[in-house]
Amino acid sequence: MKTELFSWGRYPRVEAENFTPKNEFDTEKLLRGMSNEVTPRGLARSYGDSALGDITLSTNSLDRFISFDSKTGIVRCESGVSLDEILKVFVPRGWFLPVTPGTRFVSVGGAIACDVHGKNHHVEGTFCDHVLEMKILLGDGSKVVSSPSQKSELFHATCGGMGLTGVILDATIKLKPITSSLIEETTYKCANLDEVITRFEETKDFTYSVAW
């Protein structure tokens, strides 16, 4: 049965068959014989039509944490886990996401597929700079673990690849240690764009910088 789907911008809207597999094995079974026709879909916070298609596969049920090392901050989770859930679980334990986009309601798989960035892009890069490895279900039905050093071409093609290399099943991410959930903020009022750019240069060592 088809349903109306749209992304964060609410345009375009399409009628699509949307499947939500229960787990990794269900995902594998579902994709057999139809993998090249499926568009992976996370929490639908992308703009435009990047997560829309005639047949979509929702990763919302792939939402389990697999492992966590409390000494290193390395967490492995399924691709449907949201950044919001990571923050809820690990901020009280003294760990924070190294990169967060404009909304925390995105999935880990979506954050990788879009290689999202945050207000600390100038210091800590993009989300994928902190992904240690990921497991990907390819179009031929095979599952591959890739990292910056293992099957690196697939890894880098998947980072920002908009789901075109396959379905991300799980990922291993390195969190950053924090001593508080509070941020010390300095606000500047600027007269014009030139002054804004000057302020950015003067504060380039700040962890987070944003102008409105």
mmCIF file with all atom_site columns, C-alpha atoms in Angstrom, residues 11-212:
data_model
loop_
_atom_site.group_PDB
_atom_site.id
_atom_site.type_symbol
_atom_site.label_atom_id
_atom_site.label_alt_id
_atom_site.label_comp_id
_atom_site.label_asym_id
_atom_site.label_entity_id
_atom_site.label_seq_id
_atom_site.pdbx_PDB_ins_code
_atom_site.Cartn_x
_atom_site.Cartn_y
_atom_site.Cartn_z
_atom_site.occupancy
_atom_site.B_iso_or_equiv
_atom_site.pdbx_formal_charge
_atom_site.auth_seq_id
_atom_site.auth_comp_id
_atom_site.auth_asym_id
_atom_site.auth_atom_id
_atom_site.pdbx_PDB_model_num
ATOM 1   C CA . TYR A 1 11  ? 8.110  19.536  -0.865 1.00 0.00 ? 11  TYR A CA 1
ATOM 2   C CA . PRO A 1 12  ? 7.968  17.545  -3.021 1.00 0.00 ? 12  PRO A CA 1
ATOM 3   C CA . ARG A 1 13  ? 5.414  15.019  -1.806 1.00 0.00 ? 13  ARG A CA 1
ATOM 4   C CA . VAL A 1 14  ? 5.303  11.561  -3.360 1.00 0.00 ? 14  VAL A CA 1
ATOM 5   C CA . GLU A 1 15  ? 3.179  8.450   -3.157 1.00 0.00 ? 15  GLU A CA 1
ATOM 6   C CA . ALA A 1 16  ? 5.514  5.607   -2.241 1.00 0.00 ? 16  ALA A CA 1
ATOM 7   C CA . GLU A 1 17  ? 5.682  2.112   -0.846 1.00 0.00 ? 17  GLU A CA 1
ATOM 8   C CA . ASN A 1 18  ? 7.490  2.491   2.466  1.00 0.00 ? 18  ASN A CA 1
ATOM 9   C CA . PHE A 1 19  ? 8.921  -0.570  4.183  1.00 0.00 ? 19  PHE A CA 1
ATOM 10  C CA . THR A 1 20  ? 10.219 -0.670  7.763  1.00 0.00 ? 20  THR A CA 1
ATOM 11  C CA . PRO A 1 21  ? 12.275 -3.830  8.390  1.00 0.00 ? 21  PRO A CA 1
ATOM 12  C CA . LYS A 1 22  ? 12.454 -4.952  12.013 1.00 0.00 ? 22  LYS A CA 1
ATOM 13  C CA . ASN A 1 23  ? 16.161 -5.752  12.124 1.00 0.00 ? 23  ASN A CA 1
ATOM 14  C CA . GLU A 1 24  ? 19.273 -6.342  10.038 1.00 0.00 ? 24  GLU A CA 1
ATOM 15  C CA . PHE A 1 25  ? 18.165 -9.779  8.842  1.00 0.00 ? 25  PHE A CA 1
ATOM 16  C CA . ASP A 1 26  ? 14.729 -8.472  7.909  1.00 0.00 ? 26  ASP A CA 1
ATOM 17  C CA . THR A 1 27  ? 16.436 -5.691  5.937  1.00 0.00 ? 27  THR A CA 1
ATOM 18  C CA . GLU A 1 28  ? 18.568 -8.212  4.081  1.00 0.00 ? 28  GLU A CA 1
ATOM 19  C CA . LYS A 1 29  ? 15.538 -10.349 3.245  1.00 0.00 ? 29  LYS A CA 1
ATOM 20  C CA . LEU A 1 30  ? 13.492 -7.376  2.098  1.00 0.00 ? 30  LEU A CA 1
ATOM 21  C CA . LEU A 1 31  ? 16.129 -6.118  -0.298 1.00 0.00 ? 31  LEU A CA 1
ATOM 22  C CA . ARG A 1 32  ? 16.576 -9.393  -2.132 1.00 0.00 ? 32  ARG A CA 1
ATOM 23  C CA . GLY A 1 33  ? 15.440 -8.907  -5.707 1.00 0.00 ? 33  GLY A CA 1
ATOM 24  C CA . MET A 1 34  ? 14.570 -5.224  -5.277 1.00 0.00 ? 34  MET A CA 1
ATOM 25  C CA . SER A 1 35  ? 17.691 -3.573  -3.838 1.00 0.00 ? 35  SER A CA 1
ATOM 26  C CA . ASN A 1 36  ? 18.396 -1.339  -6.831 1.00 0.00 ? 36  ASN A CA 1
ATOM 27  C CA . GLU A 1 37  ? 14.920 0.195   -6.605 1.00 0.00 ? 37  GLU A CA 1
ATOM 28  C CA . VAL A 1 38  ? 14.985 1.120   -2.920 1.00 0.00 ? 38  VAL A CA 1
ATOM 29  C CA . THR A 1 39  ? 15.733 4.530   -1.411 1.00 0.00 ? 39  THR A CA 1
ATOM 30  C CA . PRO A 1 40  ? 17.032 4.350   2.186  1.00 0.00 ? 40  PRO A CA 1
ATOM 31  C CA . ARG A 1 41  ? 15.190 6.731   4.521  1.00 0.00 ? 41  ARG A CA 1
ATOM 32  C CA . GLY A 1 42  ? 16.011 7.820   8.056  1.00 0.00 ? 42  GLY A CA 1
ATOM 33  C CA . LEU A 1 43  ? 14.104 10.424  10.064 1.00 0.00 ? 43  LEU A CA 1
ATOM 34  C CA . ALA A 1 44  ? 13.266 12.523  6.971  1.00 0.00 ? 44  ALA A CA 1
ATOM 35  C CA . ARG A 1 45  ? 15.032 15.720  8.072  1.00 0.00 ? 45  ARG A CA 1
ATOM 36  C CA . SER A 1 46  ? 16.694 16.236  4.685  1.00 0.00 ? 46  SER A CA 1
ATOM 37  C CA . TYR A 1 47  ? 15.517 18.969  2.363  1.00 0.00 ? 47  TYR A CA 1
ATOM 38  C CA . GLY A 1 48  ? 14.287 18.232  -1.150 1.00 0.00 ? 48  GLY A CA 1
ATOM 39  C CA . ASP A 1 49  ? 13.828 14.709  -2.463 1.00 0.00 ? 49  ASP A CA 1
ATOM 40  C CA . SER A 1 50  ? 16.976 12.986  -1.185 1.00 0.00 ? 50  SER A CA 1
ATOM 41  C CA . ALA A 1 51  ? 15.013 10.429  0.876  1.00 0.00 ? 51  ALA A CA 1
ATOM 42  C CA . LEU A 1 52  ? 12.097 10.016  -1.521 1.00 0.00 ? 52  LEU A CA 1
ATOM 43  C CA . GLY A 1 53  ? 11.430 7.387   -4.175 1.00 0.00 ? 53  GLY A CA 1
ATOM 44  C CA . ASP A 1 54  ? 8.845  4.936   -5.466 1.00 0.00 ? 54  ASP A CA 1
ATOM 45  C CA . ILE A 1 55  ? 10.015 2.396   -2.873 1.00 0.00 ? 55  ILE A CA 1
ATOM 46  C CA . THR A 1 56  ? 11.615 3.550   0.378  1.00 0.00 ? 56  THR A CA 1
ATOM 47  C CA . LEU A 1 57  ? 13.196 1.606   3.204  1.00 0.00 ? 57  LEU A CA 1
ATOM 48  C CA . SER A 1 58  ? 12.884 3.176   6.641  1.00 0.00 ? 58  SER A CA 1
ATOM 49  C CA . THR A 1 59  ? 15.671 2.453   9.117  1.00 0.00 ? 59  THR A CA 1
ATOM 50  C CA . ASN A 1 60  ? 13.598 3.624   12.094 1.00 0.00 ? 60  ASN A CA 1
ATOM 51  C CA . SER A 1 61  ? 13.444 0.137   13.615 1.00 0.00 ? 61  SER A CA 1
ATOM 52  C CA . LEU A 1 62  ? 17.218 -0.309  13.357 1.00 0.00 ? 62  LEU A CA 1
ATOM 53  C CA . ASP A 1 63  ? 17.522 1.603   16.615 1.00 0.00 ? 63  ASP A CA 1
ATOM 54  C CA . ARG A 1 64  ? 19.647 -0.522  18.931 1.00 0.00 ? 64  ARG A CA 1
ATOM 55  C CA . PHE A 1 65  ? 22.901 0.293   20.699 1.00 0.00 ? 65  PHE A CA 1
ATOM 56  C CA . ILE A 1 66  ? 25.375 -2.543  20.169 1.00 0.00 ? 66  ILE A CA 1
ATOM 57  C CA . SER A 1 67  ? 28.359 -1.638  22.349 1.00 0.00 ? 67  SER A CA 1
ATOM 58  C CA . PHE A 1 68  ? 30.015 1.205   24.258 1.00 0.00 ? 68  PHE A CA 1
ATOM 59  C CA . ASP A 1 69  ? 33.494 1.627   25.703 1.00 0.00 ? 69  ASP A CA 1
ATOM 60  C CA . SER A 1 70  ? 33.272 3.990   28.681 1.00 0.00 ? 70  SER A CA 1
ATOM 61  C CA . LYS A 1 71  ? 37.047 4.567   28.652 1.00 0.00 ? 71  LYS A CA 1
ATOM 62  C CA . THR A 1 72  ? 37.376 5.636   25.010 1.00 0.00 ? 72  THR A CA 1
ATOM 63  C CA . GLY A 1 73  ? 33.876 6.930   24.257 1.00 0.00 ? 73  GLY A CA 1
ATOM 64  C CA . ILE A 1 74  ? 33.544 4.619   21.267 1.00 0.00 ? 74  ILE A CA 1
ATOM 65  C CA . VAL A 1 75  ? 29.937 3.636   20.626 1.00 0.00 ? 75  VAL A CA 1
ATOM 66  C CA . ARG A 1 76  ? 28.569 1.221   18.043 1.00 0.00 ? 76  ARG A CA 1
ATOM 67  C CA . CYS A 1 77  ? 24.902 1.440   17.137 1.00 0.00 ? 77  CYS A CA 1
ATOM 68  C CA . GLU A 1 78  ? 22.455 0.618   14.382 1.00 0.00 ? 78  GLU A CA 1
ATOM 69  C CA . SER A 1 79  ? 21.896 3.236   11.711 1.00 0.00 ? 79  SER A CA 1
ATOM 70  C CA . GLY A 1 80  ? 18.375 4.143   12.822 1.00 0.00 ? 80  GLY A CA 1
ATOM 71  C CA . VAL A 1 81  ? 19.503 5.386   16.245 1.00 0.00 ? 81  VAL A CA 1
ATOM 72  C CA . SER A 1 82  ? 18.866 9.127   16.439 1.00 0.00 ? 82  SER A CA 1
ATOM 73  C CA . LEU A 1 83  ? 21.384 11.717  17.555 1.00 0.00 ? 83  LEU A CA 1
ATOM 74  C CA . ASP A 1 84  ? 18.773 12.719  20.128 1.00 0.00 ? 84  ASP A CA 1
ATOM 75  C CA . GLU A 1 85  ? 18.894 9.250   21.661 1.00 0.00 ? 85  GLU A CA 1
ATOM 76  C CA . ILE A 1 86  ? 22.705 9.289   21.746 1.00 0.00 ? 86  ILE A CA 1
ATOM 77  C CA . LEU A 1 87  ? 22.651 12.623  23.576 1.00 0.00 ? 87  LEU A CA 1
ATOM 78  C CA . LYS A 1 88  ? 20.031 11.414  26.081 1.00 0.00 ? 88  LYS A CA 1
ATOM 79  C CA . VAL A 1 89  ? 22.022 8.291   26.892 1.00 0.00 ? 89  VAL A CA 1
ATOM 80  C CA . PHE A 1 90  ? 25.589 9.584   26.912 1.00 0.00 ? 90  PHE A CA 1
ATOM 81  C CA . VAL A 1 91  ? 25.573 13.257  27.977 1.00 0.00 ? 91  VAL A CA 1
ATOM 82  C CA . PRO A 1 92  ? 24.734 12.220  31.587 1.00 0.00 ? 92  PRO A CA 1
ATOM 83  C CA . ARG A 1 93  ? 27.725 9.852   31.349 1.00 0.00 ? 93  ARG A CA 1
ATOM 84  C CA . GLY A 1 94  ? 30.078 12.658  30.308 1.00 0.00 ? 94  GLY A CA 1
ATOM 85  C CA . TRP A 1 95  ? 30.169 12.123  26.536 1.00 0.00 ? 95  TRP A CA 1
ATOM 86  C CA . PHE A 1 96  ? 28.946 14.279  23.670 1.00 0.00 ? 96  PHE A CA 1
ATOM 87  C CA . LEU A 1 97  ? 28.653 13.959  19.907 1.00 0.00 ? 97  LEU A CA 1
ATOM 88  C CA . PRO A 1 98  ? 31.696 15.519  18.229 1.00 0.00 ? 98  PRO A CA 1
ATOM 89  C CA . VAL A 1 99  ? 29.482 17.005  15.506 1.00 0.00 ? 99  VAL A CA 1
ATOM 90  C CA . THR A 1 100 ? 25.771 17.853  15.633 1.00 0.00 ? 100 THR A CA 1
ATOM 91  C CA . PRO A 1 101 ? 23.754 19.465  12.799 1.00 0.00 ? 101 PRO A CA 1
ATOM 92  C CA . GLY A 1 102 ? 20.932 21.987  13.159 1.00 0.00 ? 102 GLY A CA 1
ATOM 93  C CA . THR A 1 103 ? 18.567 19.335  14.534 1.00 0.00 ? 103 THR A CA 1
ATOM 94  C CA . ARG A 1 104 ? 19.248 16.380  16.797 1.00 0.00 ? 104 ARG A CA 1
ATOM 95  C CA . PHE A 1 105 ? 16.340 14.468  15.272 1.00 0.00 ? 105 PHE A CA 1
ATOM 96  C CA . VAL A 1 106 ? 18.372 12.797  12.538 1.00 0.00 ? 106 VAL A CA 1
ATOM 97  C CA . SER A 1 107 ? 19.499 9.201   12.345 1.00 0.00 ? 107 SER A CA 1
ATOM 98  C CA . VAL A 1 108 ? 23.108 8.079   12.477 1.00 0.00 ? 108 VAL A CA 1
ATOM 99  C CA . GLY A 1 109 ? 22.727 6.600   8.998  1.00 0.00 ? 109 GLY A CA 1
ATOM 100 C CA . GLY A 1 110 ? 21.300 9.850   7.691  1.00 0.00 ? 110 GLY A CA 1
ATOM 101 C CA . ALA A 1 111 ? 24.069 11.873  9.344  1.00 0.00 ? 111 ALA A CA 1
ATOM 102 C CA . ILE A 1 112 ? 26.635 9.706   7.539  1.00 0.00 ? 112 ILE A CA 1
ATOM 103 C CA . ALA A 1 113 ? 24.800 9.668   4.207  1.00 0.00 ? 113 ALA A CA 1
ATOM 104 C CA . CYS A 1 114 ? 24.589 13.476  4.244  1.00 0.00 ? 114 CYS A CA 1
ATOM 105 C CA . ASP A 1 115 ? 27.937 13.888  6.052  1.00 0.00 ? 115 ASP A CA 1
ATOM 106 C CA . VAL A 1 116 ? 26.375 16.598  8.172  1.00 0.00 ? 116 VAL A CA 1
ATOM 107 C CA . HIS A 1 117 ? 28.316 19.396  9.813  1.00 0.00 ? 117 HIS A CA 1
ATOM 108 C CA . GLY A 1 118 ? 27.700 21.640  12.786 1.00 0.00 ? 118 GLY A CA 1
ATOM 109 C CA . LYS A 1 119 ? 28.750 24.980  14.211 1.00 0.00 ? 119 LYS A CA 1
ATOM 110 C CA . ASN A 1 120 ? 32.234 23.555  14.916 1.00 0.00 ? 120 ASN A CA 1
ATOM 111 C CA . HIS A 1 121 ? 33.002 22.601  11.315 1.00 0.00 ? 121 HIS A CA 1
ATOM 112 C CA . HIS A 1 122 ? 36.080 24.843  11.280 1.00 0.00 ? 122 HIS A CA 1
ATOM 113 C CA . VAL A 1 123 ? 37.569 22.958  14.238 1.00 0.00 ? 123 VAL A CA 1
ATOM 114 C CA . GLU A 1 124 ? 36.311 19.371  14.175 1.00 0.00 ? 124 GLU A CA 1
ATOM 115 C CA . GLY A 1 125 ? 35.191 18.796  10.593 1.00 0.00 ? 125 GLY A CA 1
ATOM 116 C CA . THR A 1 126 ? 32.122 16.818  9.572  1.00 0.00 ? 126 THR A CA 1
ATOM 117 C CA . PHE A 1 127 ? 30.256 13.935  11.178 1.00 0.00 ? 127 PHE A CA 1
ATOM 118 C CA . CYS A 1 128 ? 32.108 11.337  9.120  1.00 0.00 ? 128 CYS A CA 1
ATOM 119 C CA . ASP A 1 129 ? 35.465 12.540  10.429 1.00 0.00 ? 129 ASP A CA 1
ATOM 120 C CA . HIS A 1 130 ? 34.470 10.806  13.664 1.00 0.00 ? 130 HIS A CA 1
ATOM 121 C CA . VAL A 1 131 ? 33.067 7.571   12.197 1.00 0.00 ? 131 VAL A CA 1
ATOM 122 C CA . LEU A 1 132 ? 35.522 4.728   12.764 1.00 0.00 ? 132 LEU A CA 1
ATOM 123 C CA . GLU A 1 133 ? 33.743 2.099   10.669 1.00 0.00 ? 133 GLU A CA 1
ATOM 124 C CA . MET A 1 134 ? 30.356 1.095   9.323  1.00 0.00 ? 134 MET A CA 1
ATOM 125 C CA . LYS A 1 135 ? 28.573 -1.987  8.052  1.00 0.00 ? 135 LYS A CA 1
ATOM 126 C CA . ILE A 1 136 ? 26.885 -1.538  4.679  1.00 0.00 ? 136 ILE A CA 1
ATOM 127 C CA . LEU A 1 137 ? 24.375 -3.755  2.882  1.00 0.00 ? 137 LEU A CA 1
ATOM 128 C CA . LEU A 1 138 ? 25.274 -3.505  -0.803 1.00 0.00 ? 138 LEU A CA 1
ATOM 129 C CA . GLY A 1 139 ? 22.985 -3.806  -3.798 1.00 0.00 ? 139 GLY A CA 1
ATOM 130 C CA . ASP A 1 140 ? 24.176 -7.358  -4.510 1.00 0.00 ? 140 ASP A CA 1
ATOM 131 C CA . GLY A 1 141 ? 23.053 -8.467  -1.053 1.00 0.00 ? 141 GLY A CA 1
ATOM 132 C CA . SER A 1 142 ? 26.514 -8.687  0.497  1.00 0.00 ? 142 SER A CA 1
ATOM 133 C CA . LYS A 1 143 ? 27.400 -7.027  3.808  1.00 0.00 ? 143 LYS A CA 1
ATOM 134 C CA . VAL A 1 144 ? 30.690 -5.171  4.006  1.00 0.00 ? 144 VAL A CA 1
ATOM 135 C CA . VAL A 1 145 ? 32.485 -3.525  6.920  1.00 0.00 ? 145 VAL A CA 1
ATOM 136 C CA . SER A 1 146 ? 34.401 -0.459  5.774  1.00 0.00 ? 146 SER A CA 1
ATOM 137 C CA . SER A 1 147 ? 36.548 2.143   7.501  1.00 0.00 ? 147 SER A CA 1
ATOM 138 C CA . PRO A 1 148 ? 39.112 4.794   6.541  1.00 0.00 ? 148 PRO A CA 1
ATOM 139 C CA . SER A 1 149 ? 41.698 1.991   6.326  1.00 0.00 ? 149 SER A CA 1
ATOM 140 C CA . GLN A 1 150 ? 39.581 -1.040  5.323  1.00 0.00 ? 150 GLN A CA 1
ATOM 141 C CA . LYS A 1 151 ? 37.705 -0.836  2.013  1.00 0.00 ? 151 LYS A CA 1
ATOM 142 C CA . SER A 1 152 ? 38.347 2.886   2.249  1.00 0.00 ? 152 SER A CA 1
ATOM 143 C CA . GLU A 1 153 ? 36.977 3.744   -1.204 1.00 0.00 ? 153 GLU A CA 1
ATOM 144 C CA . LEU A 1 154 ? 33.569 2.394   -0.201 1.00 0.00 ? 154 LEU A CA 1
ATOM 145 C CA . PHE A 1 155 ? 33.807 4.175   3.152  1.00 0.00 ? 155 PHE A CA 1
ATOM 146 C CA . HIS A 1 156 ? 34.508 7.575   1.618  1.00 0.00 ? 156 HIS A CA 1
ATOM 147 C CA . ALA A 1 157 ? 31.922 7.063   -1.136 1.00 0.00 ? 157 ALA A CA 1
ATOM 148 C CA . THR A 1 158 ? 29.303 6.294   1.524  1.00 0.00 ? 158 THR A CA 1
ATOM 149 C CA . CYS A 1 159 ? 30.203 9.389   3.584  1.00 0.00 ? 159 CYS A CA 1
ATOM 150 C CA . GLY A 1 160 ? 28.043 12.022  1.919  1.00 0.00 ? 160 GLY A CA 1
ATOM 151 C CA . GLY A 1 161 ? 26.933 9.420   -0.639 1.00 0.00 ? 161 GLY A CA 1
ATOM 152 C CA . MET A 1 162 ? 23.211 10.020  -0.011 1.00 0.00 ? 162 MET A CA 1
ATOM 153 C CA . GLY A 1 163 ? 22.498 6.297   0.301  1.00 0.00 ? 163 GLY A CA 1
ATOM 154 C CA . LEU A 1 164 ? 23.645 5.470   -3.225 1.00 0.00 ? 164 LEU A CA 1
ATOM 155 C CA . THR A 1 165 ? 26.246 2.893   -2.151 1.00 0.00 ? 165 THR A CA 1
ATOM 156 C CA . GLY A 1 166 ? 23.838 0.792   -0.097 1.00 0.00 ? 166 GLY A CA 1
ATOM 157 C CA . VAL A 1 167 ? 21.993 0.689   3.202  1.00 0.00 ? 167 VAL A CA 1
ATOM 158 C CA . ILE A 1 168 ? 24.071 1.567   6.272  1.00 0.00 ? 168 ILE A CA 1
ATOM 159 C CA . LEU A 1 169 ? 23.266 -1.072  8.890  1.00 0.00 ? 169 LEU A CA 1
ATOM 160 C CA . ASP A 1 170 ? 25.389 0.109   11.806 1.00 0.00 ? 170 ASP A CA 1
ATOM 161 C CA . ALA A 1 171 ? 28.250 2.457   12.581 1.00 0.00 ? 171 ALA A CA 1
ATOM 162 C CA . THR A 1 172 ? 30.990 2.933   15.155 1.00 0.00 ? 172 THR A CA 1
ATOM 163 C CA . ILE A 1 173 ? 31.509 6.525   16.319 1.00 0.00 ? 173 ILE A CA 1
ATOM 164 C CA . LYS A 1 174 ? 33.962 8.158   18.690 1.00 0.00 ? 174 LYS A CA 1
ATOM 165 C CA . LEU A 1 175 ? 32.287 10.527  21.148 1.00 0.00 ? 175 LEU A CA 1
ATOM 166 C CA . LYS A 1 176 ? 34.057 13.430  22.862 1.00 0.00 ? 176 LYS A CA 1
ATOM 167 C CA . PRO A 1 177 ? 34.426 13.772  26.651 1.00 0.00 ? 177 PRO A CA 1
ATOM 168 C CA . ILE A 1 178 ? 32.699 16.676  28.413 1.00 0.00 ? 178 ILE A CA 1
ATOM 169 C CA . THR A 1 179 ? 32.652 17.868  32.017 1.00 0.00 ? 179 THR A CA 1
ATOM 170 C CA . SER A 1 180 ? 29.326 19.700  31.718 1.00 0.00 ? 180 SER A CA 1
ATOM 171 C CA . SER A 1 181 ? 26.339 19.970  29.422 1.00 0.00 ? 181 SER A CA 1
ATOM 172 C CA . LEU A 1 182 ? 26.547 23.769  29.627 1.00 0.00 ? 182 LEU A CA 1
ATOM 173 C CA . ILE A 1 183 ? 28.247 26.026  27.066 1.00 0.00 ? 183 ILE A CA 1
ATOM 174 C CA . GLU A 1 184 ? 30.034 29.287  27.850 1.00 0.00 ? 184 GLU A CA 1
ATOM 175 C CA . GLU A 1 185 ? 28.822 31.766  25.242 1.00 0.00 ? 185 GLU A CA 1
ATOM 176 C CA . THR A 1 186 ? 30.129 35.118  24.012 1.00 0.00 ? 186 THR A CA 1
ATOM 177 C CA . THR A 1 187 ? 27.785 37.219  21.866 1.00 0.00 ? 187 THR A CA 1
ATOM 178 C CA . TYR A 1 188 ? 28.906 40.038  19.561 1.00 0.00 ? 188 TYR A CA 1
ATOM 179 C CA . LYS A 1 189 ? 26.738 42.571  17.749 1.00 0.00 ? 189 LYS A CA 1
ATOM 180 C CA . CYS A 1 190 ? 28.172 43.412  14.337 1.00 0.00 ? 190 CYS A CA 1
ATOM 181 C CA . ALA A 1 191 ? 27.414 46.420  12.161 1.00 0.00 ? 191 ALA A CA 1
ATOM 182 C CA . ASN A 1 192 ? 27.883 44.706  8.786  1.00 0.00 ? 192 ASN A CA 1
ATOM 183 C CA . LEU A 1 193 ? 29.077 41.572  7.006  1.00 0.00 ? 193 LEU A CA 1
ATOM 184 C CA . ASP A 1 194 ? 32.720 42.688  6.988  1.00 0.00 ? 194 ASP A CA 1
ATOM 185 C CA . GLU A 1 195 ? 32.671 42.917  10.757 1.00 0.00 ? 195 GLU A CA 1
ATOM 186 C CA . VAL A 1 196 ? 31.065 39.471  11.002 1.00 0.00 ? 196 VAL A CA 1
ATOM 187 C CA . ILE A 1 197 ? 33.869 37.947  8.929  1.00 0.00 ? 197 ILE A CA 1
ATOM 188 C CA . THR A 1 198 ? 36.470 39.770  11.048 1.00 0.00 ? 198 THR A CA 1
ATOM 189 C CA . ARG A 1 199 ? 34.896 38.361  14.213 1.00 0.00 ? 199 ARG A CA 1
ATOM 190 C CA . PHE A 1 200 ? 35.002 34.859  12.757 1.00 0.00 ? 200 PHE A CA 1
ATOM 191 C CA . GLU A 1 201 ? 38.721 35.264  12.099 1.00 0.00 ? 201 GLU A CA 1
ATOM 192 C CA . GLU A 1 202 ? 39.326 36.611  15.601 1.00 0.00 ? 202 GLU A CA 1
ATOM 193 C CA . THR A 1 203 ? 37.431 33.739  17.235 1.00 0.00 ? 203 THR A CA 1
ATOM 194 C CA . LYS A 1 204 ? 38.592 30.903  14.961 1.00 0.00 ? 204 LYS A CA 1
ATOM 195 C CA . ASP A 1 205 ? 39.865 28.956  17.962 1.00 0.00 ? 205 ASP A CA 1
ATOM 196 C CA . PHE A 1 206 ? 36.398 28.902  19.563 1.00 0.00 ? 206 PHE A CA 1
ATOM 197 C CA . THR A 1 207 ? 34.871 25.424  19.411 1.00 0.00 ? 207 THR A CA 1
ATOM 198 C CA . TYR A 1 208 ? 31.516 26.639  18.084 1.00 0.00 ? 208 TYR A CA 1
ATOM 199 C CA . SER A 1 209 ? 30.846 29.739  15.960 1.00 0.00 ? 209 SER A CA 1
ATOM 200 C CA . VAL A 1 210 ? 27.629 30.867  14.307 1.00 0.00 ? 210 VAL A CA 1
ATOM 201 C CA . ALA A 1 211 ? 26.225 34.119  12.932 1.00 0.00 ? 211 ALA A CA 1
ATOM 202 C CA . TRP A 1 212 ? 22.643 35.167  12.353 1.00 0.00 ? 212 TRP A CA 1
#
